[in-house]
Amino acid sequence: MNRREFVVGAVSLPLTLRFAPAALAGGTPVALVTADTQSRVAVVELSTGKILRSIRTLAGPRSVESISGKVGLVCHTAHGAVSLIDGPTLRVAHVLQGFNEPRYAAASPLGRHAFVTDSGAHEVVTVDVVRGRAIARVAVGGPARHVSIDPSGRILWVSLGSKAELVAVVDISQPAAPKLLRRFKPPFLAHDVGVTPVGRHVWVSSGDRGALAVYDRRTGELLRRLPADAPPQHVTFLGRDAYVTSGEEGTLRVQSQQDGRVLRTTKVPVGSYNVQEAFGWIVTPSLDRGTFCVFDRQGRLHHRVQVAPSSHDACFVMTA
């Protein structure tokens, strides 16, 4: 099947991005985008789409997660390590060894701790971001992969694989002593998990079919099943909408959180799997094409930047 390529002109992002609340508090929001095969993380200026610089890292930067906009946590899955990039200076501040296959991370709202899924060890690892060290581990009974944290910072939902039979729920109210609460079986093999901003619902995407499941966060009840594009899908949220990518299909869907209605579908480069939201913008890098695309909240494409041959993940930090 032929996939439509994008041709995007030199379009500047709207001025509202330059005056985002975080920027007013001091600093400029930039994107950290992994260059998976080149041992670096690219720094992209959001207001212009310009690649400002590259940060040299260990080999294989696979995923990156923002910790309160101050730190970018990078997982080097094949090398069993985690790097912490300081946002203001855009330098690697710490390198943590001792992981098996670190995959993804979720950040505490307070910014002190991050929770890294170690799929090889079947664990979730608590990282003290300030001290730059791992302080606790909890076994979750499967190859922990995608992870999402509720707004209170007390509960994690963890997909136990890329095509997971089970999803784990972990109590992290005491970061130094996380506890596995339960595991449950979704109506398909799960891939990604995402807790909505108000914390009422959890969306679970499929790794084996075009489907989504929406759960009540408090009761664990399955509320609805929704159709989706080709698996695997990834999800993030902004306001009342959900944003669901299908890297295989090359689509970004904007959907209502209330009832799952598809409000808009935008073509994206094939391989655009992971999707993130920050400062009112939606971004997705492409593992296949090495692009980094920026969308507004309506799902309209504003920038496409060629970052690397392959780019798996992106996040936002504030730089000085």
Short mmCIF file of C-alpha atoms in Angstrom, two decimals:
data_model
loop_
_atom_site.label_atom_id
_atom_site.label_comp_id
_atom_site.label_asym_id
_atom_site.label_seq_id
_atom_site.Cartn_x
_atom_site.Cartn_y
_atom_site.Cartn_z
CA MET A 1 0.00 0.00 0.00
CA ASN A 2 1.43 3.38 -0.99
CA ARG A 3 1.63 5.93 1.82
CA ARG A 4 1.22 9.62 1.13
CA GLU A 5 4.32 11.66 1.93
CA PHE A 6 4.07 15.09 3.48
CA VAL A 7 5.36 18.24 1.92
CA VAL A 8 5.33 21.01 4.51
CA GLY A 9 6.44 24.55 3.86
CA ALA A 10 8.37 26.78 6.20
CA VAL A 11 5.47 27.56 8.50
CA SER A 12 6.14 29.15 11.87
CA LEU A 13 4.25 27.96 14.91
CA PRO A 14 1.66 30.38 16.28
CA LEU A 15 2.87 32.99 18.72
CA THR A 16 0.79 31.44 21.50
CA LEU A 17 3.46 28.76 21.84
CA ARG A 18 6.13 31.36 22.49
CA PHE A 19 4.11 32.79 25.34
CA ALA A 20 3.03 29.51 26.93
CA PRO A 21 2.59 29.73 30.73
CA ALA A 22 5.70 27.64 31.31
CA ALA A 23 7.74 30.01 29.18
CA LEU A 24 6.45 33.01 31.12
CA ALA A 25 7.68 31.35 34.31
CA GLY A 26 11.23 31.43 32.92
CA GLY A 27 12.94 29.54 30.13
CA THR A 28 11.91 28.29 26.73
CA PRO A 29 10.14 25.01 26.00
CA VAL A 30 12.08 22.75 23.63
CA ALA A 31 11.57 19.19 22.49
CA LEU A 32 14.04 16.42 23.18
CA VAL A 33 13.79 13.93 20.32
CA THR A 34 15.64 10.62 20.27
CA ALA A 35 17.98 9.80 17.40
CA ASP A 36 17.85 6.09 18.10
CA THR A 37 20.70 4.88 15.90
CA GLN A 38 23.06 7.83 16.41
CA SER A 39 23.73 7.96 20.18
CA ARG A 40 22.21 11.40 20.55
CA VAL A 41 19.11 13.34 21.46
CA ALA A 42 18.12 16.27 19.23
CA VAL A 43 16.95 19.56 20.71
CA VAL A 44 14.20 21.17 18.61
CA GLU A 45 13.05 24.76 19.09
CA LEU A 46 9.27 24.61 19.01
CA SER A 47 8.66 28.16 17.85
CA THR A 48 10.69 27.67 14.66
CA GLY A 49 11.13 23.92 14.19
CA LYS A 50 14.88 24.52 14.11
CA ILE A 51 17.20 21.82 15.43
CA LEU A 52 19.27 23.78 17.93
CA ARG A 53 21.82 21.14 18.85
CA SER A 54 22.39 17.50 19.68
CA ILE A 55 23.14 16.01 23.08
CA ARG A 56 25.56 13.09 22.97
CA THR A 57 24.31 10.09 24.94
CA LEU A 58 24.97 6.42 25.42
CA ALA A 59 24.08 4.30 22.42
CA GLY A 60 20.47 3.48 21.65
CA PRO A 61 18.39 6.27 23.22
CA ARG A 62 15.01 4.59 22.86
CA SER A 63 12.52 6.60 24.90
CA VAL A 64 12.52 9.96 26.67
CA GLU A 65 10.17 11.33 29.34
CA SER A 66 9.87 14.81 30.84
CA ILE A 67 10.13 15.11 34.62
CA SER A 68 8.24 18.33 35.50
CA GLY A 69 9.78 20.00 32.46
CA LYS A 70 13.16 20.11 34.23
CA VAL A 71 14.71 16.76 33.35
CA GLY A 72 14.53 14.44 30.36
CA LEU A 73 14.81 10.77 31.35
CA VAL A 74 16.22 8.64 28.52
CA CYS A 75 15.99 4.85 28.45
CA HIS A 76 18.77 2.98 26.63
CA THR A 77 16.92 -0.32 26.41
CA ALA A 78 19.58 -2.45 24.73
CA HIS A 79 22.30 -1.21 27.08
CA GLY A 80 20.53 -1.49 30.44
CA ALA A 81 20.99 2.17 31.34
CA VAL A 82 19.07 5.39 31.98
CA SER A 83 20.35 8.92 31.33
CA LEU A 84 19.05 12.06 33.02
CA ILE A 85 19.32 15.22 30.89
CA ASP A 86 19.21 18.53 32.74
CA GLY A 87 16.72 20.81 31.00
CA PRO A 88 18.25 24.25 31.69
CA THR A 89 21.76 23.24 30.57
CA LEU A 90 20.82 20.50 28.07
CA ARG A 91 23.57 18.27 29.39
CA VAL A 92 23.58 14.69 30.67
CA ALA A 93 23.63 15.05 34.46
CA HIS A 94 23.52 11.37 35.48
CA VAL A 95 23.85 7.94 33.91
CA LEU A 96 22.24 5.11 35.87
CA GLN A 97 23.35 1.54 35.27
CA GLY A 98 21.98 -1.72 36.66
CA PHE A 99 18.81 -2.03 34.59
CA ASN A 100 18.02 -5.02 32.41
CA GLU A 101 15.85 -3.55 29.62
CA PRO A 102 14.52 -0.13 30.66
CA ARG A 103 11.65 0.82 28.37
CA TYR A 104 9.51 3.81 29.38
CA ALA A 105 8.96 6.10 32.35
CA ALA A 106 6.22 8.05 34.10
CA ALA A 107 6.95 11.11 36.23
CA SER A 108 5.59 12.01 39.66
CA PRO A 109 3.69 15.32 39.58
CA LEU A 110 6.01 16.60 42.32
CA GLY A 111 9.03 16.09 40.07
CA ARG A 112 11.23 14.21 42.54
CA HIS A 113 10.64 10.67 41.32
CA ALA A 114 10.20 8.81 38.05
CA PHE A 115 9.02 5.25 37.56
CA VAL A 116 10.86 3.25 34.90
CA THR A 117 9.55 0.02 33.42
CA ASP A 118 12.28 -2.62 33.21
CA SER A 119 10.84 -5.19 30.84
CA GLY A 120 13.77 -7.59 31.10
CA ALA A 121 13.53 -7.74 34.90
CA HIS A 122 9.70 -7.70 34.95
CA GLU A 123 9.88 -4.75 37.34
CA VAL A 124 9.00 -1.10 37.82
CA VAL A 125 11.96 0.88 39.21
CA THR A 126 11.67 4.07 41.26
CA VAL A 127 14.32 6.63 40.31
CA ASP A 128 15.20 9.59 42.54
CA VAL A 129 15.75 12.20 39.85
CA VAL A 130 17.44 14.72 42.16
CA ARG A 131 20.01 12.27 43.53
CA GLY A 132 20.33 10.41 40.26
CA ARG A 133 19.86 6.90 41.58
CA ALA A 134 17.41 3.98 41.63
CA ILE A 135 15.90 3.59 45.09
CA ALA A 136 13.27 0.83 44.81
CA ARG A 137 11.92 -1.97 42.63
CA VAL A 138 8.67 -3.87 42.49
CA ALA A 139 7.96 -7.05 40.55
CA VAL A 140 4.87 -6.78 38.34
CA GLY A 141 4.72 -10.29 36.87
CA GLY A 142 5.52 -9.55 33.26
CA PRO A 143 7.69 -7.55 30.81
CA ALA A 144 6.64 -4.06 31.92
CA ARG A 145 6.50 -1.64 29.03
CA HIS A 146 4.17 1.36 28.55
CA VAL A 147 3.19 3.12 31.74
CA SER A 148 0.93 5.96 32.85
CA ILE A 149 0.48 7.74 36.18
CA ASP A 150 -2.71 9.19 37.64
CA PRO A 151 -2.85 12.96 38.40
CA SER A 152 -2.53 12.35 42.13
CA GLY A 153 0.80 10.62 41.60
CA ARG A 154 -0.32 7.62 43.63
CA ILE A 155 -1.17 4.92 41.09
CA LEU A 156 0.58 3.52 37.99
CA TRP A 157 -1.04 1.51 35.21
CA VAL A 158 1.49 -0.68 33.39
CA SER A 159 1.08 -2.73 30.23
CA LEU A 160 3.02 -5.98 30.65
CA GLY A 161 4.34 -6.29 27.10
CA SER A 162 3.87 -4.95 23.58
CA LYS A 163 1.08 -7.49 23.12
CA ALA A 164 0.22 -7.90 26.77
CA GLU A 165 -2.23 -10.40 28.20
CA LEU A 166 -2.23 -8.44 31.46
CA VAL A 167 -2.12 -4.86 32.72
CA ALA A 168 -0.72 -4.19 36.21
CA VAL A 169 -1.88 -1.55 38.71
CA VAL A 170 0.82 -0.37 41.14
CA ASP A 171 0.55 1.72 44.32
CA ILE A 172 3.34 4.34 44.32
CA SER A 173 2.01 6.53 47.14
CA GLN A 174 5.30 5.71 48.86
CA PRO A 175 7.84 5.92 46.02
CA ALA A 176 10.50 4.11 48.01
CA ALA A 177 8.13 1.19 48.65
CA PRO A 178 5.91 0.62 45.56
CA LYS A 179 3.35 -2.20 45.80
CA LEU A 180 1.60 -4.27 43.16
CA LEU A 181 -2.15 -3.95 43.76
CA ARG A 182 -3.56 -6.19 41.05
CA ARG A 183 -3.35 -7.38 37.46
CA PHE A 184 -6.25 -7.65 35.06
CA LYS A 185 -6.89 -9.04 31.60
CA PRO A 186 -8.08 -6.55 28.96
CA PRO A 187 -10.41 -7.64 26.11
CA PHE A 188 -7.42 -7.86 23.72
CA LEU A 189 -3.64 -7.99 23.90
CA ALA A 190 -2.74 -4.57 25.29
CA HIS A 191 -0.03 -2.15 24.19
CA ASP A 192 -0.27 1.41 25.56
CA VAL A 193 -2.03 2.82 28.64
CA GLY A 194 -3.03 6.41 29.34
CA VAL A 195 -4.73 8.03 32.34
CA THR A 196 -6.89 11.04 31.45
CA PRO A 197 -5.86 14.42 32.92
CA VAL A 198 -8.72 14.53 35.42
CA GLY A 199 -7.95 10.96 36.36
CA ARG A 200 -11.40 9.45 35.93
CA HIS A 201 -10.64 7.10 33.05
CA VAL A 202 -7.83 4.96 31.72
CA TRP A 203 -7.52 4.23 28.01
CA VAL A 204 -5.85 0.95 27.04
CA SER A 205 -4.83 0.42 23.42
CA SER A 206 -4.41 -2.85 21.56
CA GLY A 207 -1.29 -4.48 20.25
CA ASP A 208 -3.09 -7.09 18.18
CA ARG A 209 -6.15 -5.40 16.66
CA GLY A 210 -7.80 -2.07 15.86
CA ALA A 211 -9.38 -1.45 19.24
CA LEU A 212 -9.33 0.64 22.41
CA ALA A 213 -10.78 0.00 25.87
CA VAL A 214 -11.80 2.67 28.38
CA TYR A 215 -11.82 1.84 32.10
CA ASP A 216 -13.07 3.56 35.23
CA ARG A 217 -9.86 4.33 37.10
CA ARG A 218 -11.34 3.88 40.58
CA THR A 219 -13.42 0.74 40.09
CA GLY A 220 -11.50 -0.90 37.25
CA GLU A 221 -14.77 -1.41 35.37
CA LEU A 222 -14.59 -1.65 31.59
CA LEU A 223 -16.81 1.20 30.42
CA ARG A 224 -16.61 0.98 26.62
CA ARG A 225 -14.73 -0.49 23.69
CA LEU A 226 -13.86 1.68 20.71
CA PRO A 227 -12.66 0.92 17.18
CA ALA A 228 -9.20 2.13 16.19
CA ASP A 229 -6.75 2.06 13.30
CA ALA A 230 -4.12 -0.64 12.87
CA PRO A 231 -2.26 -1.82 15.97
CA PRO A 232 -0.37 -0.87 17.96
CA GLN A 233 -1.95 2.42 18.97
CA HIS A 234 -0.60 5.03 21.39
CA VAL A 235 -2.58 7.67 23.25
CA THR A 236 -2.22 11.04 24.97
CA PHE A 237 -4.71 13.66 26.16
CA LEU A 238 -5.33 17.39 26.06
CA GLY A 239 -8.41 19.09 27.49
CA ARG A 240 -11.47 17.03 26.60
CA ASP A 241 -9.86 15.18 23.71
CA ALA A 242 -7.76 12.06 23.25
CA TYR A 243 -5.09 11.76 20.56
CA VAL A 244 -4.49 8.27 19.22
CA THR A 245 -1.72 7.38 16.77
CA SER A 246 -1.38 4.33 14.56
CA GLY A 247 2.17 4.10 13.28
CA GLU A 248 1.28 1.25 10.96
CA GLU A 249 -1.69 3.10 9.48
CA GLY A 250 0.03 6.49 9.48
CA THR A 251 -2.80 8.32 11.29
CA LEU A 252 -3.43 10.63 14.22
CA ARG A 253 -7.02 10.53 15.46
CA VAL A 254 -8.54 13.25 17.61
CA GLN A 255 -11.29 11.66 19.70
CA SER A 256 -13.73 12.84 22.32
CA GLN A 257 -12.85 11.58 25.79
CA GLN A 258 -16.54 11.62 26.66
CA ASP A 259 -17.80 9.11 24.11
CA GLY A 260 -14.85 8.24 21.88
CA ARG A 261 -16.21 9.96 18.76
CA VAL A 262 -13.57 10.61 16.10
CA LEU A 263 -13.42 14.38 15.60
CA ARG A 264 -10.58 14.49 13.08
CA THR A 265 -8.11 12.16 11.39
CA THR A 266 -4.77 13.50 10.16
CA LYS A 267 -2.20 11.61 8.10
CA VAL A 268 1.21 11.31 9.76
CA PRO A 269 4.46 9.71 8.59
CA VAL A 270 4.40 5.93 8.79
CA GLY A 271 6.11 4.75 11.96
CA SER A 272 4.75 7.62 14.07
CA TYR A 273 3.95 5.50 17.11
CA ASN A 274 4.58 7.39 20.34
CA VAL A 275 2.59 10.56 20.93
CA GLN A 276 3.00 13.25 23.60
CA GLU A 277 1.27 16.45 24.71
CA ALA A 278 2.82 19.53 26.28
CA PHE A 279 2.17 23.27 26.27
CA GLY A 280 -1.01 22.70 24.27
CA TRP A 281 0.72 20.89 21.41
CA ILE A 282 0.69 17.29 20.23
CA VAL A 283 3.91 15.75 18.89
CA THR A 284 4.81 12.41 17.36
CA PRO A 285 8.21 11.22 16.09
CA SER A 286 8.57 8.52 13.46
CA LEU A 287 10.55 5.37 14.12
CA ASP A 288 10.53 4.56 10.39
CA ARG A 289 11.13 8.01 8.89
CA GLY A 290 13.03 9.88 11.62
CA THR A 291 10.63 12.83 11.46
CA PHE A 292 9.23 14.93 14.30
CA CYS A 293 5.75 16.36 13.72
CA VAL A 294 3.99 19.08 15.72
CA PHE A 295 0.18 19.44 15.71
CA ASP A 296 -2.24 21.87 17.31
CA ARG A 297 -5.05 20.64 19.54
CA GLN A 298 -7.37 20.29 16.53
CA GLY A 299 -4.93 17.81 14.99
CA ARG A 300 -3.65 20.19 12.30
CA LEU A 301 -0.01 19.72 11.26
CA HIS A 302 2.20 22.76 11.89
CA HIS A 303 5.73 21.41 11.56
CA ARG A 304 7.51 18.39 10.19
CA VAL A 305 11.23 18.28 11.02
CA GLN A 306 13.72 15.69 9.79
CA VAL A 307 15.63 14.76 12.94
CA ALA A 308 17.41 11.46 12.25
CA PRO A 309 17.13 8.21 10.28
CA SER A 310 15.00 6.83 13.13
CA SER A 311 13.28 8.62 15.99
CA HIS A 312 11.31 6.70 18.58
CA ASP A 313 10.21 9.20 21.21
CA ALA A 314 10.06 12.86 22.28
CA CYS A 315 9.33 14.99 25.33
CA PHE A 316 9.48 18.64 26.44
CA VAL A 317 11.83 20.42 28.84
CA MET A 318 12.45 24.04 29.76
CA THR A 319 15.85 25.35 28.77
CA ALA A 320 17.51 28.50 30.04
#
